[in-house]
mmCIF file of C-alpha atoms in Angstrom:
data_model
loop_
_atom_site.group_PDB
_atom_site.id
_atom_site.type_symbol
_atom_site.label_atom_id
_atom_site.label_comp_id
_atom_site.label_asym_id
_atom_site.label_seq_id
_atom_site.Cartn_x
_atom_site.Cartn_y
_atom_site.Cartn_z
ATOM 1 C CA PHE A 15 -1.265 0.562 -31.943
ATOM 2 C CA THR A 16 -2.500 4.104 -32.537
ATOM 3 C CA SER A 17 -2.107 6.868 -29.999
ATOM 4 C CA PHE A 18 -4.247 6.962 -26.861
ATOM 5 C CA GLU A 19 -7.979 7.641 -27.220
ATOM 6 C CA GLN A 20 -10.348 8.187 -24.302
ATOM 7 C CA ALA A 21 -13.484 6.093 -24.622
ATOM 8 C CA GLU A 22 -15.499 8.377 -22.320
ATOM 9 C CA ALA A 23 -14.750 11.889 -21.158
ATOM 10 C CA SER A 24 -17.068 12.104 -18.137
ATOM 11 C CA THR A 25 -15.720 11.963 -14.559
ATOM 12 C CA THR A 26 -18.062 9.064 -13.816
ATOM 13 C CA ARG A 27 -16.921 7.097 -16.852
ATOM 14 C CA LYS A 28 -17.282 3.326 -16.825
ATOM 15 C CA TYR A 29 -14.788 2.721 -19.647
ATOM 16 C CA GLY A 30 -11.228 3.976 -19.894
ATOM 17 C CA GLY A 31 -9.310 4.190 -23.127
ATOM 18 C CA THR A 32 -6.971 2.279 -25.401
ATOM 19 C CA GLY A 33 -3.699 2.685 -27.251
ATOM 20 C CA LEU A 34 -1.252 4.007 -24.660
ATOM 21 C CA GLY A 35 0.766 0.895 -23.729
ATOM 22 C CA LEU A 36 0.756 -0.588 -27.231
ATOM 23 C CA ALA A 37 1.688 2.734 -28.836
ATOM 24 C CA ILE A 38 4.713 2.991 -26.516
ATOM 25 C CA SER A 39 5.628 -0.671 -27.159
ATOM 26 C CA LYS A 40 5.437 -0.089 -30.920
ATOM 27 C CA HIS A 41 7.739 2.911 -30.648
ATOM 28 C CA ILE A 42 10.318 1.014 -28.547
ATOM 29 C CA VAL A 43 10.302 -2.016 -30.882
ATOM 30 C CA GLU A 44 10.759 0.167 -33.960
ATOM 31 C CA LEU A 45 13.693 1.946 -32.307
ATOM 32 C CA MET A 46 15.347 -1.500 -32.185
ATOM 33 C CA ASP A 47 14.647 -2.079 -35.898
ATOM 34 C CA GLY A 48 11.841 -4.522 -35.103
ATOM 35 C CA THR A 49 8.163 -4.953 -35.805
ATOM 36 C CA ILE A 50 5.148 -5.677 -33.614
ATOM 37 C CA TRP A 51 1.776 -7.095 -34.588
ATOM 38 C CA ALA A 52 -1.390 -8.630 -33.195
ATOM 39 C CA GLU A 53 -3.469 -11.655 -34.128
ATOM 40 C CA SER A 54 -6.977 -11.678 -32.673
ATOM 41 C CA THR A 55 -9.962 -14.011 -32.907
ATOM 42 C CA PRO A 56 -13.284 -12.799 -31.441
ATOM 43 C CA GLY A 57 -14.363 -14.970 -28.536
ATOM 44 C CA GLN A 58 -10.993 -16.731 -28.299
ATOM 45 C CA GLY A 59 -8.412 -14.073 -27.500
ATOM 46 C CA SER A 60 -5.459 -12.164 -28.881
ATOM 47 C CA LYS A 61 -1.769 -12.847 -29.402
ATOM 48 C CA PHE A 62 0.784 -10.045 -29.582
ATOM 49 C CA SER A 63 4.195 -10.736 -31.111
ATOM 50 C CA PHE A 64 7.277 -8.688 -31.849
ATOM 51 C CA THR A 65 10.791 -8.974 -33.231
ATOM 52 C CA PHE A 66 13.872 -6.845 -32.706
ATOM 53 C CA LEU A 67 17.612 -6.982 -33.375
ATOM 54 C CA MET A 68 20.152 -7.567 -30.633
ATOM 55 C CA LYS A 69 23.795 -8.593 -30.371
ATOM 56 C CA ARG A 70 24.626 -12.257 -30.021
ATOM 57 C CA GLY A 71 25.623 -13.109 -26.457
ATOM 58 C CA THR A 72 28.447 -15.284 -25.211
ATOM 59 C CA CYS A 73 28.236 -18.423 -23.090
ATOM 60 C CA VAL A 74 28.416 -17.619 -19.392
ATOM 61 C CA LYS A 75 28.531 -19.741 -16.266
ATOM 62 C CA THR A 76 24.967 -20.503 -15.210
ATOM 63 C CA HIS A 77 25.819 -20.891 -11.527
ATOM 64 C CA LEU A 78 27.790 -18.742 -9.131
ATOM 65 C CA LEU A 79 29.515 -21.226 -6.824
ATOM 66 C CA ASP A 80 32.132 -23.867 -7.561
ATOM 67 C CA ASP A 81 30.929 -27.162 -9.016
ATOM 68 C CA SER A 82 31.968 -28.988 -5.851
ATOM 69 C CA ILE A 83 29.371 -27.134 -3.742
ATOM 70 C CA ASN A 84 25.971 -28.800 -3.492
ATOM 71 C CA TRP A 85 22.974 -29.124 -1.164
ATOM 72 C CA LYS A 86 24.839 -31.609 1.041
ATOM 73 C CA ASN A 87 27.957 -29.540 1.792
ATOM 74 C CA LEU A 88 26.590 -25.999 1.442
ATOM 75 C CA ARG A 89 27.356 -23.624 4.336
ATOM 76 C CA ILE A 90 25.514 -20.335 4.835
ATOM 77 C CA PHE A 91 26.094 -17.424 7.219
ATOM 78 C CA VAL A 92 23.236 -15.152 8.346
ATOM 79 C CA VAL A 93 23.718 -11.749 9.995
ATOM 80 C CA ASP A 94 20.673 -9.944 11.421
ATOM 81 C CA ASP A 95 20.016 -8.139 14.695
ATOM 82 C CA GLU A 96 16.409 -9.409 14.836
ATOM 83 C CA PRO A 97 16.236 -12.734 16.765
ATOM 84 C CA GLU A 98 13.132 -13.730 14.799
ATOM 85 C CA ILE A 99 15.011 -13.498 11.494
ATOM 86 C CA ARG A 100 17.892 -15.575 12.822
ATOM 87 C CA GLU A 101 15.432 -18.175 14.132
ATOM 88 C CA PHE A 102 13.644 -18.169 10.771
ATOM 89 C CA PHE A 103 16.872 -18.928 8.875
ATOM 90 C CA THR A 104 17.823 -21.585 11.425
ATOM 91 C CA VAL A 105 14.502 -23.394 11.012
ATOM 92 C CA VAL A 106 14.528 -23.163 7.212
ATOM 93 C CA SER A 107 18.152 -24.358 7.035
ATOM 94 C CA LYS A 108 17.399 -27.302 9.316
ATOM 95 C CA ASN A 109 14.514 -28.344 7.086
ATOM 96 C CA LEU A 110 16.723 -27.977 4.014
ATOM 97 C CA GLY A 111 19.476 -30.021 5.645
ATOM 98 C CA ILE A 112 22.175 -27.361 5.239
ATOM 99 C CA PHE A 113 24.605 -25.831 7.725
ATOM 100 C CA CYS A 114 23.704 -22.345 8.981
ATOM 101 C CA ALA A 115 25.674 -20.029 11.284
ATOM 102 C CA VAL A 116 24.015 -16.880 12.629
ATOM 103 C CA ALA A 117 25.245 -13.629 14.158
ATOM 104 C CA GLY A 118 23.359 -10.704 15.675
ATOM 105 C CA SER A 119 25.719 -7.904 14.632
ATOM 106 C CA GLY A 120 28.529 -7.057 12.267
ATOM 107 C CA GLU A 121 31.017 -7.130 15.119
ATOM 108 C CA GLU A 122 29.946 -10.608 16.236
ATOM 109 C CA ALA A 123 29.985 -11.809 12.629
ATOM 110 C CA THR A 124 33.500 -10.441 12.148
ATOM 111 C CA GLU A 125 34.773 -12.392 15.175
ATOM 112 C CA MET A 126 33.124 -15.565 13.860
ATOM 113 C CA LEU A 127 34.656 -14.947 10.447
ATOM 114 C CA GLU A 128 38.113 -14.699 11.991
ATOM 115 C CA ALA A 129 37.666 -18.190 13.451
ATOM 116 C CA ASP A 130 36.021 -19.765 10.384
ATOM 117 C CA ASP A 131 35.504 -18.219 6.950
ATOM 118 C CA ASN A 132 34.438 -21.405 5.187
ATOM 119 C CA TYR A 133 30.988 -20.228 4.068
ATOM 120 C CA ASN A 134 29.472 -20.252 0.611
ATOM 121 C CA ILE A 135 26.545 -17.834 0.859
ATOM 122 C CA TYR A 136 26.210 -14.870 3.211
ATOM 123 C CA PHE A 137 22.747 -13.475 3.954
ATOM 124 C CA ILE A 138 23.159 -10.027 5.524
ATOM 125 C CA ASP A 139 20.628 -7.477 6.726
ATOM 126 C CA TRP A 140 21.156 -4.063 5.136
ATOM 127 C CA LYS A 141 20.684 -2.165 8.409
ATOM 128 C CA LEU A 142 22.660 -3.454 11.374
ATOM 129 C CA PRO A 143 23.500 -1.674 14.647
ATOM 130 C CA GLY A 144 27.093 -0.474 14.789
ATOM 131 C CA MET A 145 28.744 -2.008 11.742
ATOM 132 C CA SER A 146 26.367 -1.860 8.768
ATOM 133 C CA GLY A 147 25.666 -4.754 6.429
ATOM 134 C CA ILE A 148 27.649 -2.970 3.711
ATOM 135 C CA GLU A 149 30.700 -2.664 5.970
ATOM 136 C CA PHE A 150 30.555 -6.346 6.853
ATOM 137 C CA ALA A 151 30.209 -7.280 3.178
ATOM 138 C CA ARG A 152 33.465 -5.445 2.493
ATOM 139 C CA LYS A 153 35.123 -7.374 5.329
ATOM 140 C CA ILE A 154 33.982 -10.663 3.795
ATOM 141 C CA HIS A 155 35.699 -9.885 0.509
ATOM 142 C CA ALA A 156 38.808 -8.652 2.325
ATOM 143 C CA LYS A 157 39.167 -11.672 4.627
ATOM 144 C CA THR A 158 37.990 -14.660 2.586
ATOM 145 C CA ARG A 159 39.856 -16.088 -0.374
ATOM 146 C CA GLN A 160 37.298 -18.621 -1.523
ATOM 147 C CA ASN A 161 34.517 -17.958 -3.992
ATOM 148 C CA SER A 162 31.445 -16.949 -2.002
ATOM 149 C CA ILE A 163 28.184 -15.109 -2.630
ATOM 150 C CA VAL A 164 26.922 -12.157 -0.594
ATOM 151 C CA ALA A 165 23.176 -11.526 -0.569
ATOM 152 C CA ILE A 166 21.743 -8.456 1.132
ATOM 153 C CA PHE A 167 18.135 -8.256 2.291
ATOM 154 C CA SER A 168 16.191 -5.118 3.120
ATOM 155 C CA SER A 169 12.746 -3.544 3.104
ATOM 156 C CA ALA A 170 14.245 -0.547 1.248
ATOM 157 C CA ASP A 171 13.845 -0.230 -2.501
ATOM 158 C CA TRP A 172 16.747 -1.810 -4.383
ATOM 159 C CA ASN A 173 17.168 1.234 -6.638
ATOM 160 C CA MET A 174 17.980 3.345 -3.580
ATOM 161 C CA ILE A 175 20.832 1.143 -2.399
ATOM 162 C CA GLU A 176 22.012 -0.578 -5.586
ATOM 163 C CA GLU A 177 25.022 1.640 -6.321
ATOM 164 C CA GLU A 178 26.464 1.375 -2.806
ATOM 165 C CA ALA A 179 25.705 -2.356 -2.667
ATOM 166 C CA ARG A 180 27.424 -3.078 -5.982
ATOM 167 C CA ASP A 181 30.489 -1.093 -4.894
ATOM 168 C CA ALA A 182 30.681 -3.248 -1.743
ATOM 169 C CA GLY A 183 30.617 -6.459 -3.768
ATOM 170 C CA ILE A 184 26.999 -7.454 -3.102
ATOM 171 C CA ASP A 185 25.947 -10.174 -5.532
ATOM 172 C CA MET A 186 22.215 -10.507 -4.830
ATOM 173 C CA PHE A 187 19.325 -8.624 -3.238
ATOM 174 C CA LEU A 188 16.339 -10.054 -1.339
ATOM 175 C CA PRO A 189 13.337 -7.900 -0.454
ATOM 176 C CA LYS A 190 11.676 -8.233 2.936
ATOM 177 C CA PRO A 191 9.599 -10.006 4.140
ATOM 178 C CA LEU A 192 11.583 -13.195 3.551
ATOM 179 C CA PHE A 193 10.054 -16.518 2.562
ATOM 180 C CA PRO A 194 11.567 -20.023 2.363
ATOM 181 C CA SER A 195 10.886 -20.157 -1.393
ATOM 182 C CA VAL A 196 12.987 -17.008 -1.917
ATOM 183 C CA ILE A 197 15.910 -18.488 -0.001
ATOM 184 C CA ILE A 198 15.662 -21.698 -2.040
ATOM 185 C CA ASP A 199 15.650 -19.688 -5.279
ATOM 186 C CA VAL A 200 18.828 -17.882 -4.200
ATOM 187 C CA ILE A 201 20.559 -21.143 -3.331
ATOM 188 C CA ASN A 202 19.487 -22.780 -6.599
ATOM 189 C CA THR A 203 20.847 -19.796 -8.518
ATOM 190 C CA CYS A 204 24.202 -20.240 -6.781
ATOM 191 C CA LEU A 205 24.471 -24.015 -7.216
ATOM 192 C CA SER A 206 25.236 -25.998 -10.332
ATOM 193 C CA SER A 207 22.771 -28.694 -9.237
ATOM 194 C CA LYS A 208 19.280 -27.216 -9.482
ATOM 195 C CA VAL A 209 17.571 -29.721 -7.210
ATOM 196 C CA LYS A 210 14.924 -28.412 -4.859
ATOM 197 C CA PRO A 211 14.497 -30.395 -1.628
ATOM 198 C CA GLU A 212 11.146 -32.140 -1.494
ATOM 199 C CA ASN A 213 10.134 -31.526 2.109
ATOM 200 C CA VAL A 214 10.890 -27.856 2.594
ATOM 201 C CA CYS A 215 9.468 -26.565 5.871
ATOM 202 C CA ASN A 216 7.832 -29.879 6.664
ATOM 203 C CA THR A 217 9.716 -31.104 9.692
ATOM 204 C CA ALA A 218 8.027 -34.481 9.659
ATOM 205 C CA ALA A 219 5.246 -36.348 7.949
ATOM 206 C CA ASP A 220 2.970 -35.899 10.949
ATOM 207 C CA ASP A 221 3.375 -32.108 10.961
ATOM 208 C CA ASP A 222 0.221 -31.737 8.910
ATOM 209 C CA PHE A 223 -2.364 -29.336 10.289
ATOM 210 C CA SER A 224 -4.718 -29.372 7.325
ATOM 211 C CA GLY A 225 -8.248 -28.497 8.347
ATOM 212 C CA PHE A 226 -7.143 -26.493 11.409
ATOM 213 C CA SER A 227 -7.014 -22.709 11.742
ATOM 214 C CA MET A 228 -5.035 -20.358 13.962
ATOM 215 C CA LEU A 229 -5.534 -16.720 14.907
ATOM 216 C CA LEU A 230 -2.109 -15.072 15.122
ATOM 217 C CA VAL A 231 -2.104 -11.745 16.991
ATOM 218 C CA ASP A 232 1.073 -9.636 16.757
ATOM 219 C CA ASP A 233 1.609 -5.956 15.957
ATOM 220 C CA VAL A 234 5.001 -6.541 14.285
ATOM 221 C CA GLU A 235 4.616 -7.378 10.598
ATOM 222 C CA ILE A 236 7.871 -9.310 10.201
ATOM 223 C CA ASN A 237 6.909 -11.556 13.147
ATOM 224 C CA ARG A 238 3.622 -12.407 11.449
ATOM 225 C CA GLU A 239 5.319 -13.024 8.087
ATOM 226 C CA ILE A 240 7.857 -15.427 9.603
ATOM 227 C CA VAL A 241 5.199 -17.495 11.383
ATOM 228 C CA LEU A 242 3.098 -17.545 8.213
ATOM 229 C CA SER A 243 5.994 -18.727 6.059
ATOM 230 C CA ILE A 244 6.743 -21.587 8.455
ATOM 231 C CA LEU A 245 3.228 -22.800 9.263
ATOM 232 C CA GLU A 246 1.228 -22.318 6.058
ATOM 233 C CA PRO A 247 3.180 -25.018 4.135
ATOM 234 C CA MET A 248 2.002 -27.433 6.838
ATOM 235 C CA GLY A 249 -1.610 -26.900 5.843
ATOM 236 C CA LEU A 250 -2.527 -24.663 8.780
ATOM 237 C CA LEU A 251 -4.818 -21.750 7.960
ATOM 238 C CA VAL A 252 -3.336 -18.706 9.700
ATOM 239 C CA VAL A 253 -5.397 -15.536 10.093
ATOM 240 C CA CYS A 254 -3.527 -12.476 11.384
ATOM 241 C CA ALA A 255 -4.534 -9.588 13.617
ATOM 242 C CA GLU A 256 -2.378 -6.530 14.341
ATOM 243 C CA ASN A 257 -3.748 -5.793 17.820
ATOM 244 C CA GLY A 258 -6.063 -7.156 20.482
ATOM 245 C CA ALA A 259 -9.119 -5.184 19.361
ATOM 246 C CA GLN A 260 -8.851 -6.563 15.834
ATOM 247 C CA ALA A 261 -8.357 -10.058 17.239
ATOM 248 C CA VAL A 262 -11.606 -9.849 19.231
ATOM 249 C CA ARG A 263 -13.492 -8.697 16.115
ATOM 250 C CA LEU A 264 -12.021 -11.476 13.975
ATOM 251 C CA PHE A 265 -12.887 -14.075 16.597
ATOM 252 C CA LYS A 266 -16.498 -12.843 16.853
ATOM 253 C CA ASP A 267 -16.993 -12.592 13.075
ATOM 254 C CA ALA A 268 -15.303 -15.872 12.084
ATOM 255 C CA GLN A 269 -17.670 -18.142 10.143
ATOM 256 C CA LYS A 270 -15.717 -21.178 11.284
ATOM 257 C CA PRO A 271 -14.290 -21.086 14.839
ATOM 258 C CA PHE A 272 -10.525 -20.885 15.208
ATOM 259 C CA ASP A 273 -8.784 -23.880 16.765
ATOM 260 C CA VAL A 274 -6.032 -21.998 18.598
ATOM 261 C CA ILE A 275 -4.898 -18.411 19.256
ATOM 262 C CA PHE A 276 -1.312 -17.198 19.642
ATOM 263 C CA MET A 277 -1.580 -13.825 21.393
ATOM 264 C CA ASP A 278 1.155 -11.215 21.688
ATOM 265 C CA ILE A 279 1.030 -9.320 24.967
ATOM 266 C CA GLN A 280 2.288 -5.807 24.268
ATOM 267 C CA MET A 281 0.287 -4.257 21.428
ATOM 268 C CA PRO A 282 -1.203 -0.841 20.621
ATOM 269 C CA GLU A 283 -4.926 -0.106 21.085
ATOM 270 C CA MET A 284 -5.575 -3.275 23.123
ATOM 271 C CA ASP A 285 -3.008 -5.573 24.725
ATOM 272 C CA GLY A 286 -3.118 -9.359 24.823
ATOM 273 C CA TYR A 287 -4.398 -9.578 28.389
ATOM 274 C CA GLU A 288 -7.480 -7.447 27.688
ATOM 275 C CA ALA A 289 -8.130 -9.172 24.345
ATOM 276 C CA THR A 290 -8.074 -12.556 26.078
ATOM 277 C CA ARG A 291 -10.464 -11.390 28.805
ATOM 278 C CA ARG A 292 -12.893 -10.054 26.186
ATOM 279 C CA ILE A 293 -12.797 -13.259 24.162
ATOM 280 C CA ARG A 294 -13.394 -15.366 27.269
ATOM 281 C CA ALA A 295 -16.348 -13.078 28.177
ATOM 282 C CA LEU A 296 -18.177 -13.720 24.901
ATOM 283 C CA LYS A 297 -21.368 -15.789 25.026
ATOM 284 C CA SER A 298 -20.036 -18.337 22.549
ATOM 285 C CA PRO A 299 -19.215 -21.663 24.270
ATOM 286 C CA HIS A 300 -16.150 -21.979 22.052
ATOM 287 C CA ALA A 301 -14.781 -18.716 23.501
ATOM 288 C CA LYS A 302 -14.515 -20.405 26.892
ATOM 289 C CA ILE A 303 -12.440 -23.355 25.727
ATOM 290 C CA ILE A 304 -10.292 -22.238 22.761
ATOM 291 C CA PRO A 305 -6.563 -22.542 23.615
ATOM 292 C CA ILE A 306 -4.944 -19.091 23.869
ATOM 293 C CA ILE A 307 -1.149 -19.032 24.065
ATOM 294 C CA ALA A 308 0.703 -15.914 25.218
ATOM 295 C CA MET A 309 3.703 -14.703 23.205
ATOM 296 C CA THR A 310 6.048 -12.322 25.013
ATOM 297 C CA ALA A 311 9.688 -11.646 25.725
ATOM 298 C CA ASN A 312 8.795 -11.370 29.421
ATOM 299 C CA VAL A 313 9.316 -14.872 30.780
ATOM 300 C CA PHE A 314 9.408 -14.209 34.515
ATOM 301 C CA ARG A 315 7.085 -16.225 36.737
ATOM 302 C CA GLU A 316 4.865 -13.225 37.463
ATOM 303 C CA ASP A 317 4.408 -12.632 33.717
ATOM 304 C CA ILE A 318 3.401 -16.242 33.149
ATOM 305 C CA GLU A 319 1.014 -16.110 36.095
ATOM 306 C CA LYS A 320 -0.518 -12.886 34.774
ATOM 307 C CA SER A 321 -1.093 -14.546 31.391
ATOM 308 C CA LEU A 322 -2.811 -17.510 33.015
ATOM 309 C CA ALA A 323 -4.886 -15.217 35.229
ATOM 310 C CA SER A 324 -6.233 -13.376 32.183
ATOM 311 C CA GLY A 325 -7.540 -16.648 30.777
ATOM 312 C CA MET A 326 -4.656 -17.922 28.680
ATOM 313 C CA ASN A 327 -3.718 -21.601 28.514
ATOM 314 C CA GLY A 328 0.026 -21.358 28.061
ATOM 315 C CA HIS A 329 3.042 -19.219 27.362
ATOM 316 C CA ILE A 330 5.771 -19.123 24.725
ATOM 317 C CA GLY A 331 8.779 -16.809 24.880
ATOM 318 C CA LYS A 332 10.035 -14.424 22.215
ATOM 319 C CA PRO A 333 11.844 -14.830 19.941
ATOM 320 C CA VAL A 334 9.550 -17.741 19.205
ATOM 321 C CA ASP A 335 11.149 -21.172 19.357
ATOM 322 C CA PHE A 336 9.426 -22.945 16.488
ATOM 323 C CA ASN A 337 10.102 -26.376 17.945
ATOM 324 C CA GLU A 338 8.199 -25.260 21.049
ATOM 325 C CA MET A 339 5.432 -23.827 18.881
ATOM 326 C CA MET A 340 5.163 -27.137 17.041
ATOM 327 C CA GLN A 341 4.797 -28.995 20.323
ATOM 328 C CA ILE A 342 1.995 -26.657 21.383
ATOM 329 C CA LEU A 343 0.193 -27.054 18.055
ATOM 330 C CA LYS A 344 0.465 -30.834 18.273
ATOM 331 C CA LYS A 345 -0.873 -30.774 21.818
ATOM 332 C CA TYR A 346 -3.969 -28.730 21.029
ATOM 333 C CA LEU A 347 -4.663 -29.602 17.382
ATOM 334 C CA VAL A 348 -3.590 -33.154 16.559
ATOM 335 C CA THR A 349 -5.248 -34.567 19.662
ATOM 336 C CA LYS A 350 -8.563 -32.824 19.063
#
């Protein structure tokens, strides 16, 4: 608990020092009229303990929604301009067995709210085109009379937006990227019944891809995160590449061959067409037969034909329909 001491002074030192964190902790604890101490046994470990004085709290409600709201009648509303995010919430909500409405803008969400404001939890993107997430949050509190929770999600640091969010009546904050477990935690915090559904993100008992691996190639991070959050709970090993060149390297260097590739088309450095041609040109026999599925927002016949001509086996549109993706995985993996 003494002040910091450097163990070695050289620039190539192997050992650092000791006493900084514990000295600060000791000072903070003593400011609160407490004490801190350590109990240590060589070869077994150390235990650090402390005491301090604080005011006695009062009993508060441990959940945010009314007692009548539960997993069976919960209704959520999601507002995000990214189709992938809306699809992600739709899939997660379906697997959780809860009702989910989605909107792509604040204006669309406002119109939907005029028709039906019977929602319990609102998940809103911080940055929306036109009407911002903060503006829509204010509209929620102005239009709805029932007790509801507003959760904002953003890749920005919470400290940067906290003051404005609190003023707008935001109850909770979720950092991006989003995962099903985070959404479940938010819902559990809001409900009086803390029961987590057993089969989250497992659409059926046969959706088990344990032992299989997939190479996911997409230059957009949030797209990769969404696919990962949906597929990894099903036992599928998903390896990600940010562009075609990296995908070719990962395919060549893989100790165990991948079972399927989902390939974005438009990417920096090397697009999906060229990456597919290079993989097919490798000497490995597996490179000739591995299923490669194109992922692109271009769904015209000429785009599909171009994908097939480059050596791909199929095509899936963006935003990705996860039911369609599941059918493709079952076709190429379960029947192997």
